Short mmCIF file of C-alpha atoms in Angstrom, two decimals:
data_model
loop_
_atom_site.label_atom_id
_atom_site.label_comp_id
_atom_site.label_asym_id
_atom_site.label_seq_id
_atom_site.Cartn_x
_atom_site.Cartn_y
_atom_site.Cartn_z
CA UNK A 1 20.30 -0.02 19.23
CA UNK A 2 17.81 2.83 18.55
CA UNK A 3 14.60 1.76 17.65
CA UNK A 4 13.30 4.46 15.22
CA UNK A 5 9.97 4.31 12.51
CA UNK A 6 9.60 5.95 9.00
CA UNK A 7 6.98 8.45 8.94
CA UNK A 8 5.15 10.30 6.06
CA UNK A 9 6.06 13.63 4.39
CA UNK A 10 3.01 15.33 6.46
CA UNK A 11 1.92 14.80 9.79
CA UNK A 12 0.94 11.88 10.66
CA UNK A 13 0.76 8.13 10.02
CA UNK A 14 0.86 6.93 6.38
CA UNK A 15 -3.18 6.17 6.06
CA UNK A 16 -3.28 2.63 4.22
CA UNK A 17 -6.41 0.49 3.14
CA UNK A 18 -6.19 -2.99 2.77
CA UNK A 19 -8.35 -4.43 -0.03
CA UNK A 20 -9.30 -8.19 0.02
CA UNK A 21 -12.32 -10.54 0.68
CA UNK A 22 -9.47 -11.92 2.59
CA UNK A 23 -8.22 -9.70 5.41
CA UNK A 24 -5.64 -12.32 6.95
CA UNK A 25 -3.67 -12.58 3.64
CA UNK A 26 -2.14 -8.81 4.04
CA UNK A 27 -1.25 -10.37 7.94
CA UNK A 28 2.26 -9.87 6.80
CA UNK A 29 2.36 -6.85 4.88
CA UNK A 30 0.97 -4.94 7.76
CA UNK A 31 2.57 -6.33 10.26
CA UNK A 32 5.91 -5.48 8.33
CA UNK A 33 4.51 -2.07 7.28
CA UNK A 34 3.61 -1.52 11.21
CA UNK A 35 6.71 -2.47 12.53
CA UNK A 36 8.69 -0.13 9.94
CA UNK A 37 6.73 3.25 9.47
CA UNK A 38 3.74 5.31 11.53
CA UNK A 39 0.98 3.18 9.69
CA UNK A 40 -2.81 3.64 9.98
CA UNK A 41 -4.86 0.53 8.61
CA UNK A 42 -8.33 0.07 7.51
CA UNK A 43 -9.54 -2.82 6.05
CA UNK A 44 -12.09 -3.06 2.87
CA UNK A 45 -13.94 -6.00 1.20
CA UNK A 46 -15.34 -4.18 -1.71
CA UNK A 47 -15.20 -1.17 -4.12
CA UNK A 48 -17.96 0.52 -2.09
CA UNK A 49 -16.25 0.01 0.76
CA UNK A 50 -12.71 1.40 -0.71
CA UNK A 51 -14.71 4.73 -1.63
CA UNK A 52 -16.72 5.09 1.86
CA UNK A 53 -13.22 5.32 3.67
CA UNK A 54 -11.64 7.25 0.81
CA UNK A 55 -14.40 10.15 1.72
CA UNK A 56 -13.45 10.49 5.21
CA UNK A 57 -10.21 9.77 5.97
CA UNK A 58 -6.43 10.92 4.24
CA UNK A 59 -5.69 7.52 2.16
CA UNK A 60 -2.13 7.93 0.61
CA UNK A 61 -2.13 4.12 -0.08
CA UNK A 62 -4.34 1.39 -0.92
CA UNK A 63 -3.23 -2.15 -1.13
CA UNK A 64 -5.26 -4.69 -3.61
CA UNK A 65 -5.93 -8.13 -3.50
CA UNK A 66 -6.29 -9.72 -6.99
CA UNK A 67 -10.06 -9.96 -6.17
CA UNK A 68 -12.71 -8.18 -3.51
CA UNK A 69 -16.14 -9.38 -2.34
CA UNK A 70 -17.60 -7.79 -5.54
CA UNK A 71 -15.16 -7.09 -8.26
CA UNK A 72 -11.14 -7.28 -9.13
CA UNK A 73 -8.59 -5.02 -7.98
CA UNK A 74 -7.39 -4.38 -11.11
CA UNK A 75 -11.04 -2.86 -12.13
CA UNK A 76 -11.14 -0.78 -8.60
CA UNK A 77 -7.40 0.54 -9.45
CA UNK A 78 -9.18 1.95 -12.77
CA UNK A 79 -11.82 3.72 -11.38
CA UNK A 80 -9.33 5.46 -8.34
CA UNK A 81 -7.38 6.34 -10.97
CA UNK A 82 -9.83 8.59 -12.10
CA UNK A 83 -11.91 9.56 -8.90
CA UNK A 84 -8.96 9.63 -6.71
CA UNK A 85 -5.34 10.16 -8.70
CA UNK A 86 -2.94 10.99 -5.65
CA UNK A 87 -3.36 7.76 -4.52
CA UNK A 88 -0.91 5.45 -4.26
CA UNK A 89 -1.79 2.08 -5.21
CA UNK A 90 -0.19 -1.74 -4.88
CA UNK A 91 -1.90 -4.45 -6.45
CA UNK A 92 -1.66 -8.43 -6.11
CA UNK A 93 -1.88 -9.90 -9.37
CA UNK A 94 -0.30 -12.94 -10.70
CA UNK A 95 0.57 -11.54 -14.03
CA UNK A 96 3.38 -11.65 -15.89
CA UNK A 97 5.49 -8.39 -15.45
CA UNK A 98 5.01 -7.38 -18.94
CA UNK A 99 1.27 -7.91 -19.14
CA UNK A 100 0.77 -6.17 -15.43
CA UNK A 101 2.86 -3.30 -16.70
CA UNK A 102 0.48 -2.94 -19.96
CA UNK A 103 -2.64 -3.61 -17.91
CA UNK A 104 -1.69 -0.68 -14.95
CA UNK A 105 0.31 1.63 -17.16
CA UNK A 106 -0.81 5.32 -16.18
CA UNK A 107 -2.94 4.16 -13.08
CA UNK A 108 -0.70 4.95 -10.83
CA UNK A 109 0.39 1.49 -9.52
CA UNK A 110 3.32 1.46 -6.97
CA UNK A 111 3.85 -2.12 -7.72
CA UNK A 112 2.68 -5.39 -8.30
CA UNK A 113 2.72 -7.88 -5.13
CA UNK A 114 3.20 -11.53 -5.63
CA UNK A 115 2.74 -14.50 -3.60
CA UNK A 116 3.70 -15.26 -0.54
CA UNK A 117 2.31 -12.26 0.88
CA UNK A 118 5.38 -12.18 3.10
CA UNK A 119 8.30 -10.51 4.72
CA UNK A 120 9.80 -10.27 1.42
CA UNK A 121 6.38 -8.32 0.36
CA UNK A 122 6.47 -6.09 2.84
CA UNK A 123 9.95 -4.75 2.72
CA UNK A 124 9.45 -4.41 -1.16
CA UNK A 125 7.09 -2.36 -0.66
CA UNK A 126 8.65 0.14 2.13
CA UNK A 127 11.17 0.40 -0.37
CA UNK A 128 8.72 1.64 -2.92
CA UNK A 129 7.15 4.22 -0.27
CA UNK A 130 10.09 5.58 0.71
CA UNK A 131 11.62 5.87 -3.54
CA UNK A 132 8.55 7.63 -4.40
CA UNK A 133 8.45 9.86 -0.97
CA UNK A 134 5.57 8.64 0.91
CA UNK A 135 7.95 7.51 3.54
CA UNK A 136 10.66 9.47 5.14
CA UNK A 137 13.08 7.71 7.38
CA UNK A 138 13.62 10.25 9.82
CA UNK A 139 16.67 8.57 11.77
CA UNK A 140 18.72 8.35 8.69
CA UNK A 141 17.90 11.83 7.78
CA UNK A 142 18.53 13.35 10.88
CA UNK A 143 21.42 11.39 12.19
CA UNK A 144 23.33 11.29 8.97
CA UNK A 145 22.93 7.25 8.74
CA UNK A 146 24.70 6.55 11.72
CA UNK A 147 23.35 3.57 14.57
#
């Protein structure tokens, strides 16, 4: 068996913050992000923090926990939406799907995350990169699908 990644449109890994107060809940996502695509983490507590990296480095995704060190994801999502609208966002909320659809509509929120931050999690949301073109899976371009 070929072992083969996803990578991004561009050159490149996919750039990816991870927004929490709590770093070891995304332990899963990124580990199942890592093992499927060319990923590039960096790891935020706050909104200040989200920005600093957001100046210097090619972010195509951010991840958000429900809540940072100083504010809620959901408010953070709000003000990228404005500052920075190309990218890509996932957010952990425990909201019903209705009410997180009304609360993110025309932020530009990938998708909602639930708990467990899992396996599960993290192949949802490869899914979503790769149906909205962030990821590419090169092998099954190239090779026509076949193993």
């Amino acid at each position: 068996m070929r072992e083969h990644k996803m990578h991004q449109n561009d050159q490149g890994p996919l750039k990816i913050i991870l927004a929490s107060k709590q770093h070891e809940r995304f332990a899963p996502i990124e580990r199942g992000l890592w093992n499927a695509a060319d990923t590039e983490f960096y790891e935020a507590d706050s909104a200040g923090a989200v920005f600093e990296i957001l100046k210097s480095k090619d972010i195509k995704l951010v991840i958000f926990d429900d809540t940072l060190a100083d504010t809620s994801g959901l408010d953070v999502v709000r003000v990228l939406a404005r500052q920075a609208p190309f990218v890509s966002c996932a957010l952990v909320s425990d909201l019903e799907a209705e009410k997180f659809h009304h609360e993110t509509e025309g932020l530009g929120v990938l998708m909602q995350l639930s708990e467990p931050l899992g396996e599960e999690a993290a192949k949802l949301l490869i899914n979503s990169l790769v149906a909205c073109g962030l990821l590419v899976d090169n092998y099954v371009i190239n090779a026509g699908g076949e193993q």
